[in-house]
Structures are given as C-alpha cells and as structure tokens.
XYZ file of C-alpha atoms in Angstrom:
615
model
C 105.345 -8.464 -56.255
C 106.438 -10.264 -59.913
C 104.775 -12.206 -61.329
C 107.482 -14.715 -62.086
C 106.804 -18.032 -59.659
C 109.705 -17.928 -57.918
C 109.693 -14.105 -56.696
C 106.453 -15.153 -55.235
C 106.452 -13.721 -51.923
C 105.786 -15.357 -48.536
C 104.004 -13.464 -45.544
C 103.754 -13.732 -41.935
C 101.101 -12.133 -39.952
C 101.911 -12.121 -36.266
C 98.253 -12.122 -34.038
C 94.787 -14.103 -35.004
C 92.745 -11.031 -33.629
C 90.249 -8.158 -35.677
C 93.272 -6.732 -37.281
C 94.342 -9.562 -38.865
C 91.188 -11.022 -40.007
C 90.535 -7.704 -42.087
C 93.771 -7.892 -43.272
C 93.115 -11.006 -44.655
C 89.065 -9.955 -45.642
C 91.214 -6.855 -47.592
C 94.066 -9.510 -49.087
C 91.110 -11.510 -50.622
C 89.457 -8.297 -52.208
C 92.548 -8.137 -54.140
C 93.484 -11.706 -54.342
C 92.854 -11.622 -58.320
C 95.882 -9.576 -58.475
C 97.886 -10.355 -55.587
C 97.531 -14.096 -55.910
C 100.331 -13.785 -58.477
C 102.825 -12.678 -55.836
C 101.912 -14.132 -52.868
C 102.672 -17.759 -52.259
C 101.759 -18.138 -48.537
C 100.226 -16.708 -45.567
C 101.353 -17.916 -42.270
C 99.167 -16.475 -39.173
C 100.679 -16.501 -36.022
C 98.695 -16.985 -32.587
C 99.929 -17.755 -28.971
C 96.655 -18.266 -28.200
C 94.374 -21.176 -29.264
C 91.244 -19.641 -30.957
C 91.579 -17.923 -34.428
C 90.153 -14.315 -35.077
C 88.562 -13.007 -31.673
C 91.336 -11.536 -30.538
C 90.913 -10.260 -26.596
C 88.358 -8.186 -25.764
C 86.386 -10.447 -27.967
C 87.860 -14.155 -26.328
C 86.128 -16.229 -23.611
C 89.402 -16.895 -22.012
C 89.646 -13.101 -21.487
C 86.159 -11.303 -21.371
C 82.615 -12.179 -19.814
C 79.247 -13.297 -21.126
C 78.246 -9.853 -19.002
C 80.442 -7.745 -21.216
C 79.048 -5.510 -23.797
C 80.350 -4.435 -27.228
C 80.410 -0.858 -27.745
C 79.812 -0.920 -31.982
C 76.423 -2.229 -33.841
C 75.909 -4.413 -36.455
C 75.411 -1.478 -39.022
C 79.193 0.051 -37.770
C 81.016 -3.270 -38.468
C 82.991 -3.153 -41.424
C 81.737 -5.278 -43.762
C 82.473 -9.790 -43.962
C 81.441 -12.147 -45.793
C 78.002 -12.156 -43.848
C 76.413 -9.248 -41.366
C 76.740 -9.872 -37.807
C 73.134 -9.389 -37.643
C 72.386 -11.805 -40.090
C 74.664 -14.537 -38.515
C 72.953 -14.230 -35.472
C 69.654 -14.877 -36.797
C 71.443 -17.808 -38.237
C 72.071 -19.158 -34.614
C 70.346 -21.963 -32.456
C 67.959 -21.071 -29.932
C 70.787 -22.562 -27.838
C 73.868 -20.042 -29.068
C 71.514 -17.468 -28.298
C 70.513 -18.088 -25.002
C 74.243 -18.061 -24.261
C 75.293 -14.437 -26.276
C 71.251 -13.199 -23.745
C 69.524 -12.923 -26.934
C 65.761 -13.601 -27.923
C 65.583 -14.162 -31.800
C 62.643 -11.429 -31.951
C 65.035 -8.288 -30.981
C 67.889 -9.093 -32.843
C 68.664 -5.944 -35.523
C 71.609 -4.325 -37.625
C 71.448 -1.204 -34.796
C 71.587 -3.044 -31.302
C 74.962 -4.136 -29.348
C 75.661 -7.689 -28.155
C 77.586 -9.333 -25.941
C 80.962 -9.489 -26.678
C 81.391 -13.193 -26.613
C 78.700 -13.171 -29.675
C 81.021 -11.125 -31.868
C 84.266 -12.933 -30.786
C 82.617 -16.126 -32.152
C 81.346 -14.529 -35.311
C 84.548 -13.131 -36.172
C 85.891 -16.501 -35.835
C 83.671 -18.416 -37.911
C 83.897 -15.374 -40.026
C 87.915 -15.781 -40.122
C 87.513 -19.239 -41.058
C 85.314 -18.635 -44.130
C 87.638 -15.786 -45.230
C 90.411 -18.330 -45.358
C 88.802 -20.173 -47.400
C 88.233 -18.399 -50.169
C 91.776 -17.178 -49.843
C 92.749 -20.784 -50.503
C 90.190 -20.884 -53.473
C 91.506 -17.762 -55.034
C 95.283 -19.667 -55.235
C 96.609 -17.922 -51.770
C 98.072 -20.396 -49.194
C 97.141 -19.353 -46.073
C 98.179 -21.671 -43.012
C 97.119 -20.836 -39.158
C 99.321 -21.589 -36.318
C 97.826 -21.415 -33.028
C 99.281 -21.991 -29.693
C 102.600 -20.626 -31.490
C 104.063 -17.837 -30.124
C 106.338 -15.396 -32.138
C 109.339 -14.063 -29.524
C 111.474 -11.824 -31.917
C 112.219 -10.679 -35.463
C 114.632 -9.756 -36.859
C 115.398 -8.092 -40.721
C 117.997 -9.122 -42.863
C 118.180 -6.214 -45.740
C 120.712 -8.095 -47.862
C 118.251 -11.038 -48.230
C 115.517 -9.615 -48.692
C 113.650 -11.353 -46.130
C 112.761 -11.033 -42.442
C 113.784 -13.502 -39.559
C 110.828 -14.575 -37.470
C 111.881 -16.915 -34.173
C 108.530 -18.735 -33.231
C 108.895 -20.944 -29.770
C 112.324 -21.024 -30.257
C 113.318 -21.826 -33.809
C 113.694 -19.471 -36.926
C 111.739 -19.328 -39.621
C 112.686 -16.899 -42.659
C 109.772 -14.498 -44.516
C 110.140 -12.113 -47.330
C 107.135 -9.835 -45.100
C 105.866 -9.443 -41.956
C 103.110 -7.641 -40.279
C 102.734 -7.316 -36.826
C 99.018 -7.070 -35.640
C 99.495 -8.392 -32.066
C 96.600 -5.727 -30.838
C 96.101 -5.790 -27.306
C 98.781 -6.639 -24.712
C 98.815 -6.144 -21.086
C 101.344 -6.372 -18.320
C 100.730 -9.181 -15.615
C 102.830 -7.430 -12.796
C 99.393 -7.572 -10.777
C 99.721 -8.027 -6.998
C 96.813 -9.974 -5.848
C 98.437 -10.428 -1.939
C 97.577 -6.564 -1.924
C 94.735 -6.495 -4.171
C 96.610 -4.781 -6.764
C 95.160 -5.672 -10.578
C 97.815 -3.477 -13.221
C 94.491 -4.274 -15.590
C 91.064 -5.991 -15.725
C 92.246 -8.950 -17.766
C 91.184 -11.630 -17.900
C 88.380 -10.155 -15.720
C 87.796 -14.315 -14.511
C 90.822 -12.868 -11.853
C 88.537 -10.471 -10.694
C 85.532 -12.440 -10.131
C 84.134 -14.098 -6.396
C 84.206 -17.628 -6.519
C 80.744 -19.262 -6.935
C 78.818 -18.353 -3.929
C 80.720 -15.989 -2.549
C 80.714 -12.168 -2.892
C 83.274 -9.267 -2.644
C 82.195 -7.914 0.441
C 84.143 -4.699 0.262
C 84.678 -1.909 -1.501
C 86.242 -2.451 -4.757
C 88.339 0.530 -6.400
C 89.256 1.162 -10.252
C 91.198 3.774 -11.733
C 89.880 4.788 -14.741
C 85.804 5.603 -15.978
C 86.501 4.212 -18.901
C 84.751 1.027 -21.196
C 87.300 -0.986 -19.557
C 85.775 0.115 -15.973
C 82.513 -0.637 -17.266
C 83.144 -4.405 -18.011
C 84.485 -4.478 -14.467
C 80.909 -3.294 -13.118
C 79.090 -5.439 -15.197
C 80.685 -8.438 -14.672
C 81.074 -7.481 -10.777
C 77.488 -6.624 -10.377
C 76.031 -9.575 -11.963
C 78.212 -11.683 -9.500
C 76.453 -9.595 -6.623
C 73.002 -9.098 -7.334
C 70.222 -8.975 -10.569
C 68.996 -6.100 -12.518
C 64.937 -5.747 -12.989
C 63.120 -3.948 -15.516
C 61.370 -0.998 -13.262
C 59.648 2.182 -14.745
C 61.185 1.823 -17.777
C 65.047 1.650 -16.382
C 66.600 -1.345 -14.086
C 66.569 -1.544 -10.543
C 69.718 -2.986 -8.875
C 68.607 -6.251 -6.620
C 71.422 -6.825 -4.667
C 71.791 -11.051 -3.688
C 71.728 -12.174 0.012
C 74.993 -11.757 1.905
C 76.439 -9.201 -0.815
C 76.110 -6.533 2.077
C 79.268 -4.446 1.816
C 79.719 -4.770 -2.486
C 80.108 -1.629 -3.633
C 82.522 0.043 -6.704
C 84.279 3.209 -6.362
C 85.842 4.491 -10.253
C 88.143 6.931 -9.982
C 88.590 9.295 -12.824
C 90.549 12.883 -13.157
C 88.043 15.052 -14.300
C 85.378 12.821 -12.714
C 83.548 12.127 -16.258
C 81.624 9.714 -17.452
C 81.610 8.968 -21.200
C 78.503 10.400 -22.810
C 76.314 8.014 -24.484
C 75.565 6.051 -27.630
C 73.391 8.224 -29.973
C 71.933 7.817 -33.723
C 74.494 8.749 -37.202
C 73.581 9.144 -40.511
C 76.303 7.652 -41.446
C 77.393 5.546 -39.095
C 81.040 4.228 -40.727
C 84.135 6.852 -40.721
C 85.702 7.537 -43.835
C 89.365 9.596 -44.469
C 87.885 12.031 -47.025
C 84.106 12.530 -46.105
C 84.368 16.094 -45.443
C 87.827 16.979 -47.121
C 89.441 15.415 -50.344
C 92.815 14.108 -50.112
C 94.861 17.313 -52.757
C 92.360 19.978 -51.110
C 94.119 18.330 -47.737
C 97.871 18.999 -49.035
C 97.338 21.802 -50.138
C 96.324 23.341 -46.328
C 100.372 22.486 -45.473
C 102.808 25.374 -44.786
C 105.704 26.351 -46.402
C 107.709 24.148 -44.470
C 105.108 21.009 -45.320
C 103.628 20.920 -41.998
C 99.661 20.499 -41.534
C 98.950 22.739 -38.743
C 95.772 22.051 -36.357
C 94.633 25.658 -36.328
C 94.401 25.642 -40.260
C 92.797 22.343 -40.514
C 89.978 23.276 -37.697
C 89.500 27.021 -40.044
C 90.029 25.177 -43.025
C 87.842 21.992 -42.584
C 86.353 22.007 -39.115
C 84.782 24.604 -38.957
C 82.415 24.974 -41.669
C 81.475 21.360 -41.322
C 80.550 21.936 -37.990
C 78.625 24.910 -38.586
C 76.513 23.298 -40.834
C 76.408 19.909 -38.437
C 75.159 22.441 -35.425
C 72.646 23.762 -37.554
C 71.147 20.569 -38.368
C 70.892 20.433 -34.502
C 68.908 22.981 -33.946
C 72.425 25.134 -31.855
C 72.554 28.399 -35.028
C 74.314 30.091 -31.595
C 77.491 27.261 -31.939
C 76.847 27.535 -35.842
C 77.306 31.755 -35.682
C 80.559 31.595 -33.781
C 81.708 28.945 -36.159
C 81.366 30.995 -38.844
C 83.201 34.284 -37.347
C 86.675 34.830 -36.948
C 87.800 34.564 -33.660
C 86.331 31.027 -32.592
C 89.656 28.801 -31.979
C 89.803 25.310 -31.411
C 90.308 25.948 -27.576
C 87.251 28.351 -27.390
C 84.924 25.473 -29.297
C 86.167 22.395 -26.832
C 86.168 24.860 -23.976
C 82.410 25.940 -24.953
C 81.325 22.268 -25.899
C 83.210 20.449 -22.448
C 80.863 22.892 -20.394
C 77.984 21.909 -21.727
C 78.468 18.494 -21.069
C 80.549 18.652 -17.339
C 77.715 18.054 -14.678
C 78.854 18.259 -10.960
C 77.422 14.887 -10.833
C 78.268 12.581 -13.414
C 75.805 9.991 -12.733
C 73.091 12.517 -12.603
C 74.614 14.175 -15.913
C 73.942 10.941 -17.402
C 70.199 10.606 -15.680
C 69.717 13.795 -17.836
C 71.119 12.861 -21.021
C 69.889 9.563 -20.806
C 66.043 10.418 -22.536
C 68.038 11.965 -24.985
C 70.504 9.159 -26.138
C 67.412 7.016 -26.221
C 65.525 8.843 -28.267
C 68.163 9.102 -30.893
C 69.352 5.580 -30.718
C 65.342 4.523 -30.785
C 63.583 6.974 -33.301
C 66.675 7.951 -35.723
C 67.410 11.369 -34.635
C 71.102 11.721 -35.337
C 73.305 14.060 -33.579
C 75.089 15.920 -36.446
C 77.906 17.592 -34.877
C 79.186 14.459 -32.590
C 79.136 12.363 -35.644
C 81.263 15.321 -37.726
C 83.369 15.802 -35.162
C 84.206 11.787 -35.113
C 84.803 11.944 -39.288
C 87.064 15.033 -38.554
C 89.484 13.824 -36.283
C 89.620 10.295 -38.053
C 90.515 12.035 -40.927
C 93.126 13.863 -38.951
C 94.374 11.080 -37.186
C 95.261 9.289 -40.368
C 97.218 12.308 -41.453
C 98.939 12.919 -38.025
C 102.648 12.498 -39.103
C 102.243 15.500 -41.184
C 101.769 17.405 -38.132
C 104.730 19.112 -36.593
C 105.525 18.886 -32.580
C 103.927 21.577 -31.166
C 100.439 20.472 -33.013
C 100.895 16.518 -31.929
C 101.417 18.328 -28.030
C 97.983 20.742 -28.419
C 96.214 18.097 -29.998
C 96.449 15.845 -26.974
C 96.151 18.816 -24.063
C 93.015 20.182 -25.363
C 91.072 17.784 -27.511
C 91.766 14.170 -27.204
C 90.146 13.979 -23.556
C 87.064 16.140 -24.905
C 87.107 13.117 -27.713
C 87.332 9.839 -25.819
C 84.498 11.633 -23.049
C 81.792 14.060 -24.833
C 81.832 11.861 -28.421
C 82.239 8.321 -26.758
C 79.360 6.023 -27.399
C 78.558 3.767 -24.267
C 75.850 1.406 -24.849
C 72.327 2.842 -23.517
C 72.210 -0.974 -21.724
C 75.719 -0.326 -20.016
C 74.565 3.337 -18.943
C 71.202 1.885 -17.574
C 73.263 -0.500 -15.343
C 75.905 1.946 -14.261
C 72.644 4.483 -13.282
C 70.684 1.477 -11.399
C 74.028 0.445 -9.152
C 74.576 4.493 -8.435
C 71.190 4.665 -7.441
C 71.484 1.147 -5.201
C 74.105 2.853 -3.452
C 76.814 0.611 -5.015
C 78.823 2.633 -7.501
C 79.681 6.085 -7.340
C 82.864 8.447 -8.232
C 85.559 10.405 -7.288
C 87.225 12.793 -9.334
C 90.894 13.289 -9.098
C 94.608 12.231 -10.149
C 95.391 8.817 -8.904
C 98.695 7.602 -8.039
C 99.330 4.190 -6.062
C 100.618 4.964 -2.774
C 101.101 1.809 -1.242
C 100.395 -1.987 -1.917
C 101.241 -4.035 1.421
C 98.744 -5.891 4.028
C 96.761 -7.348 1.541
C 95.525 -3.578 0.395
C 96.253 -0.863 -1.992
C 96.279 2.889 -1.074
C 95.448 5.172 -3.514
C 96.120 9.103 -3.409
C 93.940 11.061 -4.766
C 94.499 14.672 -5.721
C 92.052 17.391 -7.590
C 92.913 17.868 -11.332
C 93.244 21.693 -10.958
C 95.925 20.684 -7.918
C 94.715 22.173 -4.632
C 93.193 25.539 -5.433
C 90.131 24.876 -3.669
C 91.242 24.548 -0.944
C 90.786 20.873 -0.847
C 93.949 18.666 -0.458
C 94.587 15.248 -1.383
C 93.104 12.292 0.263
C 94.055 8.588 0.520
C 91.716 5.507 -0.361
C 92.490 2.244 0.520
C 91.176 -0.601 -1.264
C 91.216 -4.616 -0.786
C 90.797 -4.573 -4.750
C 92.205 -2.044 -6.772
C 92.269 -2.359 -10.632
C 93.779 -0.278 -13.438
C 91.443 -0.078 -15.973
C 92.716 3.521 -17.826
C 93.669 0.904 -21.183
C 96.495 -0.432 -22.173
C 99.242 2.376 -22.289
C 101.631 3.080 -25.741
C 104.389 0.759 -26.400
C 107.239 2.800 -26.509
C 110.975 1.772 -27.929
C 111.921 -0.284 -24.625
C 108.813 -2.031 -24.608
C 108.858 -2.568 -28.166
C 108.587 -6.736 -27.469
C 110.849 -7.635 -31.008
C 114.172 -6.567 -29.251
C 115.893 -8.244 -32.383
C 114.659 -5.385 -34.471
C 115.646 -2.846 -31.863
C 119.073 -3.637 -31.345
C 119.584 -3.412 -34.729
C 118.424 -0.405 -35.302
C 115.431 -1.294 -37.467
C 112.890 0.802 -35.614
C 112.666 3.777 -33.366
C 110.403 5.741 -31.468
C 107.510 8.138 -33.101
C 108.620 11.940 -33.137
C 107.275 15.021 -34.857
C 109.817 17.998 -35.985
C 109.005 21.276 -34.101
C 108.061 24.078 -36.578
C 109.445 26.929 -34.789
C 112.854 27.137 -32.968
C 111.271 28.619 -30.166
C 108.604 25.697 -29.261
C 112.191 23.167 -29.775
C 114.163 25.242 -27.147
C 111.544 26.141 -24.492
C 111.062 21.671 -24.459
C 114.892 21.378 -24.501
C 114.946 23.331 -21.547
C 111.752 21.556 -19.800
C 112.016 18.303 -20.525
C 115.160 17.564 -22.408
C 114.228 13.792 -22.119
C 111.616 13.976 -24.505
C 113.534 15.909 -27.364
C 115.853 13.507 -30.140
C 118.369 15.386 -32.489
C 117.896 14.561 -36.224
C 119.662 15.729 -39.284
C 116.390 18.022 -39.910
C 116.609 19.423 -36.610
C 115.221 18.811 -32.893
C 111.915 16.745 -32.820
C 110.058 15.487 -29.913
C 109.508 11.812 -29.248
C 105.840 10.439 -29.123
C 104.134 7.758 -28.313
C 104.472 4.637 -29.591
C 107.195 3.659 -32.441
C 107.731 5.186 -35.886
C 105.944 4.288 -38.757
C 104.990 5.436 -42.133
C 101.603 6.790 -43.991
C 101.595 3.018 -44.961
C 102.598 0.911 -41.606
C 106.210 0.668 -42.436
C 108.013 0.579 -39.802
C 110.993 3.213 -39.906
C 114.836 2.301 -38.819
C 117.286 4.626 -37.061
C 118.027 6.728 -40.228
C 114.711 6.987 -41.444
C 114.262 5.072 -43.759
C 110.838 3.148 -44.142
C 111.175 -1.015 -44.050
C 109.541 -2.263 -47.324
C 109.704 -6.129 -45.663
C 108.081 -5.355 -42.328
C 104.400 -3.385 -41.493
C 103.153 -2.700 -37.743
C 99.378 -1.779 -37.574
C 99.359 -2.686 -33.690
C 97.576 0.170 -32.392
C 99.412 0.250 -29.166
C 102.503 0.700 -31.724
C 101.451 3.188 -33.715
C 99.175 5.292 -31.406
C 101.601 8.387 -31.468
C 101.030 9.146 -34.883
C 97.808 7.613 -35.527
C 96.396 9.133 -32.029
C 92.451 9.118 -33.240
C 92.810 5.460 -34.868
C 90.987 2.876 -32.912
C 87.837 0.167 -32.653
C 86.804 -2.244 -35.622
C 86.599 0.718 -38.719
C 89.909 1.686 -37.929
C 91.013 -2.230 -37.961
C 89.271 -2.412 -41.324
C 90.998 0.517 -42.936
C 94.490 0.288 -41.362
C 94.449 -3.158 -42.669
C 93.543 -1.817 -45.829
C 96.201 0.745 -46.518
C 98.820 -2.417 -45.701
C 97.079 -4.338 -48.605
C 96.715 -1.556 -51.024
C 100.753 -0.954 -50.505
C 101.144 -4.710 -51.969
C 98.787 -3.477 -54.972
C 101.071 -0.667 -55.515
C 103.996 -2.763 -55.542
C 102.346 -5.379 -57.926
C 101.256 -2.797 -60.220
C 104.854 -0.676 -60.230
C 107.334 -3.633 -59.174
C 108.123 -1.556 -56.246
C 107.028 -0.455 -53.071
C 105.071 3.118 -52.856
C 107.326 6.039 -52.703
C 107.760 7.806 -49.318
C 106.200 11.255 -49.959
C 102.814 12.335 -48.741
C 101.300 12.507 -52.143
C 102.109 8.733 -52.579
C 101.079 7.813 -49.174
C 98.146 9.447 -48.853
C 96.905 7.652 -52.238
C 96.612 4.318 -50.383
C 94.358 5.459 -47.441
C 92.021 6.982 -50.785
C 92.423 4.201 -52.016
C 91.023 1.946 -49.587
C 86.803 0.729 -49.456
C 84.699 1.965 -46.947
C 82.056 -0.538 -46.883
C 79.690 -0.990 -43.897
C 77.273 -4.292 -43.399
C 74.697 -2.921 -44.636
C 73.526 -0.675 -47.370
C-alpha cells in the first residue's frame, strides 16, 4: 500500500460477525502504518446488528444457550468480557442469568451476553479506527450477492442488493451459513437455526419424542433450550435435578451420534490461548519437510508430538503414556487408539457421571490437564500449516485423529454437562449410537435409519426411528466449489476447490481407481480435492492456474476448512484475522504483496500477537 494519496486503497469486508470485528481490532493495531494506505473500510451485513455474528445473535440463538470459551480464552478487545460485565446493570444481568457476585475471567456465559459485548465492543473498535485516520463505514441490512475480480483494474467488483460497487480488496468473513431446505410438514429441521423454529409456543409442550442427529455443541443448545421450555432444573446434592412442567408428559430427546460419544468436558490450562509456535518454532518446522517439500504427519507427531506429550503425560501423573512416547514404535494410530479407549464408556452419559468430579475439580481448583491442552497447541499449530501436507496425510489426518479431537479434547461447559446428566437421569434424553441417514420425510414425520459404525458385525442390523421432529445438528458442512455463494468469481475461474498433491504414485493411483471423482489433474501431477476452496498460507484465494489473488482474502471457515481443518472458535478468528492484516503490513513495508513460498507465508502467522484478556 503507497503512501501516495491517491493509491490509497479501499476495502470491503463482507459479514459484521467475530471474524470481522478482529479483523478490524488487528487493522487498528497497525493503523499507524496502514492508515497511509487505506482510505476506507466498508463492512457488509445482511443482517441488522453489527459484530455478533450467529451463534452469538438474538435473532438466531437463546437466552438458554451457553458459550463454550471463558473470559480468560477470548482474544483480547479493547475491554475483558469479564470486566464489561461487571460494568452491566443489575437489569442486563438478570437477562444474560447472572448475579454480579459470581461473575470471573474463568466462567462461561450465556451466549446472548457475549453477542452484545462483541457488539458494543465492535462499535468502540470503530472508533478509534476513525480516530487513527481510517474510514470505516457499516452497512447493515445490505446484502452482498456476488463478486467478481477484474485483474486489469486492479480492483474487485462487489454487487450489493443489486447494484455494483468497485473495491481495490475484499475479504470475505461471512462465517456461518446454513441451508433452509427444512421440512417442517414432516418435522424435518436441515439445522437448529434459528432454534426460535424449534421451540413450543408459549404454553404448550412437545409432547413427543424429539430426534437430532449429531452429539455435538449444536445438539446441546437444542436440549437446553428444549428442556427449559419443558420443565426447571434444581440444585440437588450438589448436581440439578430435572423438574419436568405439568402436561410435558411424553418430552423426551433422543441424539443420535456414530460412535455414540459425548464430548468430554471443560477442564483447567495453563495456558489457556493457542499459539502457532508454542511447542515448535517456525525454521525448526521447515526444516521437518521431505525432499519433495511435503510435511508429513508421521514426522511431525516423532518430531514434535511426541516429546511434548511425553513430558505433558508426565506432568499428569500417566509415566506409562510418557514411556511409550519416548520409544520407537508408538505411531500416531497406536497413541489415538490407546487414548480413544480410555475415554469410550459403553454408556456415554454414565462416562460423563464419572468424569464429571474430575472436570470439576480442574475447572474449580486449577489442576490443568497437560496433555489435552498440548495436544490442542499441536494440532493448531498443524492446522495452520496444513497445505504443506501432501494427500495421503490430509486423508489420515481426518480418519484417525480429527474425531478423537472434536470428542476426547472438546471442552463442554461443566453447566451444559450437568443439564445433559439431570435430563438422562429424568428419563428424557438418552442416545443411540450409529450412522444416520434420512429414510423418509412424509406424514408429518421423519424416519431415520440407523446402522452400527462397525456395519453389522455384531450381529445387530439396522433399525428405523421415526420422529415428529428431527433436526440436523452435525454443523454446518464445507462449502465446496458449487456452493461457493460468489458464482461471479467461479465462472471466471478466480477460485477453485482445496486439493493436496499425493506424495507417492501409488497412494494417486489406488484413489484414481476408487474414487476417481475426488482426484483433479494438475501440471504437478494428480492431487485430491478437499474440502472447502483453495486458499493460501495468507487467505488468498487461489484461481484455476494457481495463482494466489492479491485483491481478494477468504477467512470464512466453512471456506477454508480443507486446509485449515483444526482452525476454529474465537482464537482462531483472532489469528486468522491477523495473518490477513499482517499481509497488508508486508505489502506497505515492500510495495508488494508477500511472496508465495512457505518461508514467506509462514512469517505472517509468526508474525501475528497472541494476546489473551488477561495477563
């Protein structure tokens, strides 16, 4: 960005939620030097409120709903969540269920609460944006239907509600987007939001069995909010008892889930806030890539895995884990294998009764469990290093560990497990393991079949379930190249879908063979497709030839989730955000945008602050 006035650059950031208030928290860290190349922001929103984004909005969540992160894991604004609730009325906090007296940096709200501190939070960033000589202008209600780039202008063509508008950058942070093919004649919900849909009118109760596909956070809002409409919870030998209301005979929830888990529960870090090179620097990193300049999984679990989570395991009390860490012959398949035992219960619910003293006492005394925490920093660090992976490493990581992630080091809320263990216990939630495909939706039902993971080796075959409410809640799937929602940029050829080169000719053929659908010819060889669309180490977005777009940045998670497959929540917001910003210093510093090898790339993510809310 020059420095001359009229090369001052105008940007438009498409989406008011979390990702694009950091962006902007990030722009104003570096507005002393950007300033002098940026002219104006202009923030897109089809909604009307700026910077809760969905999970966080009234119009989409419930006051019942619980956020998942602390005060202490936000990254850092211009003023702690904790401390801007103690700034609240005694009438705000009756709303968020709050008594002043509890209120500390390691407790979880409701969801509303955060949703309105990150927009009053949004609204003081701005400010100072505007005091530091940036323009920024917010456009809610507006809705942003296509771009398109034009190359030999420089500039990107943004339609908004049916007119064009012309930008020298873009970045897309539309976050969360769900389908609305729901089929409420047959009960059929394609996802919980908004949950309002699913809710009994006032007075009235679901007197039925309600099913959801998916054990997942998502599945737990649906509970909450469902149970609350049905009954109240009471303090009762130190858990909650389930009191169901008069004339809610017949309420109950069934989740359905594939292995029949339950996420495992929130529990105490040292240091709470991920960070790319905690446990690895970023040349010790490139230098663990092959010959052929791939990062292979198996040397980064030896390399850097492993001897951080010997020492983590130790720390725990487990030398046994720590010992076969330290030998030869421990793979990554042996350790998730060994861990996934430990933690599978033939019950869920009563796996959680036992782990439940546990969480609390870490959560409630400071007793942090090293290796979950480790294992958390490891794969972040991975995930943001992803594309250097080749195809058959992108295809193991997801078979054998991702699952293990997203189940054994979740972090449910202790208050969300205690409700989920008094409504099992009422008799009014429980869970059935198994694949779930929709079967039929017709008679104002859905049928659900239901088949064992392991297919039907016990013996057992499938079975149907048939539901008069049925909800998806597994989260909102990848975006991939035809539902890429800018069809402007993909009919020109400015963006494609995520793949990873196969390192071995063999691995290339034997998926050619199996699934030829999935495999794209490239001048470097065969490479498989992935999730999502294809982006660069610094959100560029990355046309037909390969070539990375210096006009237009994507840091949509749904849009980026096949290279950046451990990226998500609040700290990943932060950071991704980040490396978008630190590009612009780059190119204010050099007069042009960062070069496209890994060396260069990977200097932006180092580049960018971890900084929690408090010290």
């Amino acid at each position: 960005m020059s420095n001359s006035e009229s090369s001052r650059k105008t940007i438009a950031v498409i989406g008011m939620g979390a990702t694009s208030l950091y962006l902007l928290k990030n722009l104003l860290e570096r507005a002393d030097v950007l300033r002098a190349g940026i002219s104006r922001v202009v923030v897109f929103e089809r909604g009307t409120r700026a910077g809760m984004g969905m999970p966080y909005n009234p119009d989409t969540t419930d006051a019942c709903n619980i956020c998942n992160i602390s005060s202490e894991e936000l990254p850092a604004l211009q003023q702690p969540f904790a401390d801007w609730l103690r700034d609240r009325d005694d009438a705000a906090l009756v709303r968020f269920g709050l008594r002043r007296e509890i209120i500390s940096e390691s407790e979880t709200y409701a969801r509303l609460a955060l949703g309105e501190y990150f927009e009053a939070q949004f609204h003081v960033v701005i400010d100072e944006l505007r005091r530091h000589g940036i323009e920024v202008e917010l456009r809610t209600g507006a809705a942003v239907t296509d771009l398109r780039d034009e190359p030999q202008q420089n500039r990107v063509r943004v339609r908004v509600d049916g007119r064009a508008e012309w930008f020298d950058c873009v970045v897309i942070a539309t976050g969360h987007a769900f389908d609305d093919d729901d089929d409420p004649a047959n009960g059929y919900y394609a996802s919980p939001w908004p949950i309002h849909k699913l809710l009994p009118r006032e007075g009235e109760f679901h007197r039925f069995a309600i099913g959801t596909l998916g054990a997942s956070l998502s599945a737990f809002d649906v509970v909450t909010s469902l149970a609350h409409r049905h009954g109240r919870f009471e303090p009762s030998g130190g858990r909650l008892k389930f009191i169901p209301h008069a004339g809610a005979d017949g309420f109950r929830i069934v989740m359905h889930s594939s292995k029949g888990w339950l996420p495992h529960l929130q529990y105490d870090q040292n240091r709470p806030f991920r960070a790319v090179y905690r446990h690895v620097d970023r040349a010790a990193l490139l230098k663990l890539r092959d010959a052929q300049g791939f990062l292979r999984l198996q040397t980064y679990f030896d390399a850097v895995c492993r001897p951080v989570l010997a020492e983590a395991f130790e720390q725990d009390g487990r030398q046994d884990v720590a010992a076969r860490l330290r030998g030869d012959d421990y793979s990554l398949e042996a350790f998730v294998g060994q861990m996934s035992a430990e933690h599978e219960y033939a019950d869920a619910f009563d796996g959680m009764k036992r782990e439940y003293p546990q969480s609390k006492r870490s959560v409630r005394e400071g007793q942090p469990i090293h290796w979950k925490e480790s294992l958390d920093d490891l794969m972040y660090t991975l995930s943001y290093h992803a594309d250097l992976m080749p195809a058959e490493d992108h295809d193991r990581l997801r078979k054998v560990v991702m699952s293990f992630l997203m189940n054994v080091v979740a972090a449910m809320p202790l208050r969300s497990a205690e409700i989920l263990l008094a409504l099992h216990e009422a008799g009014r939630l429980e869970l059935v393991p198994g694949r779930v495909a929709v079967e039929s939706k017709r008679d104002g039902k859905t049928t659900a079949r239901v088949e064992a993971d392991n297919g039907t080796e016990t013996g057992a075959g499938p079975t149907t379930h048939t539901y008069r409410m049925f909800i998806e809640c597994a989260g909102q799937p990848p975006t991939d190249l035809d539902a890429f929602p800018f069809r402007g940029l993909v009919e020109q050829g400015a963006v494609r879908e995520a793949r990873a080169r196969f390192a071995t000719p063999a691995a290339a053929n034997e998926a050619r063979e199996k699934q030829p659908e999935t495999i794209v010819e490239t001048p470097d060889g065969p490479a498989a497709k992935l999730d999502g669309i294809d982006i660069d180490a610094a959100y560029r977005i990355v046309d037909r030839h390969g070539n990375a777009n210096p006009r237009i940045f994507d840091i949509a998670f749904p849009h980026t989730v096949g290279l950046r497959p451990y990226c998500y929540g609040l700290q990943a917001c932060n950071h991704t955000a980040g490396i978008v910003v630190e590009a612009w210093h780059v190119e204010a510093d050099t007069g042009k945008s960062p070069s496209a090898g890994p060396a260069a790339l990977t200097a932006l993510q180092a580049n960018v602050a971890n900084e929690t809310q408090v010290n």
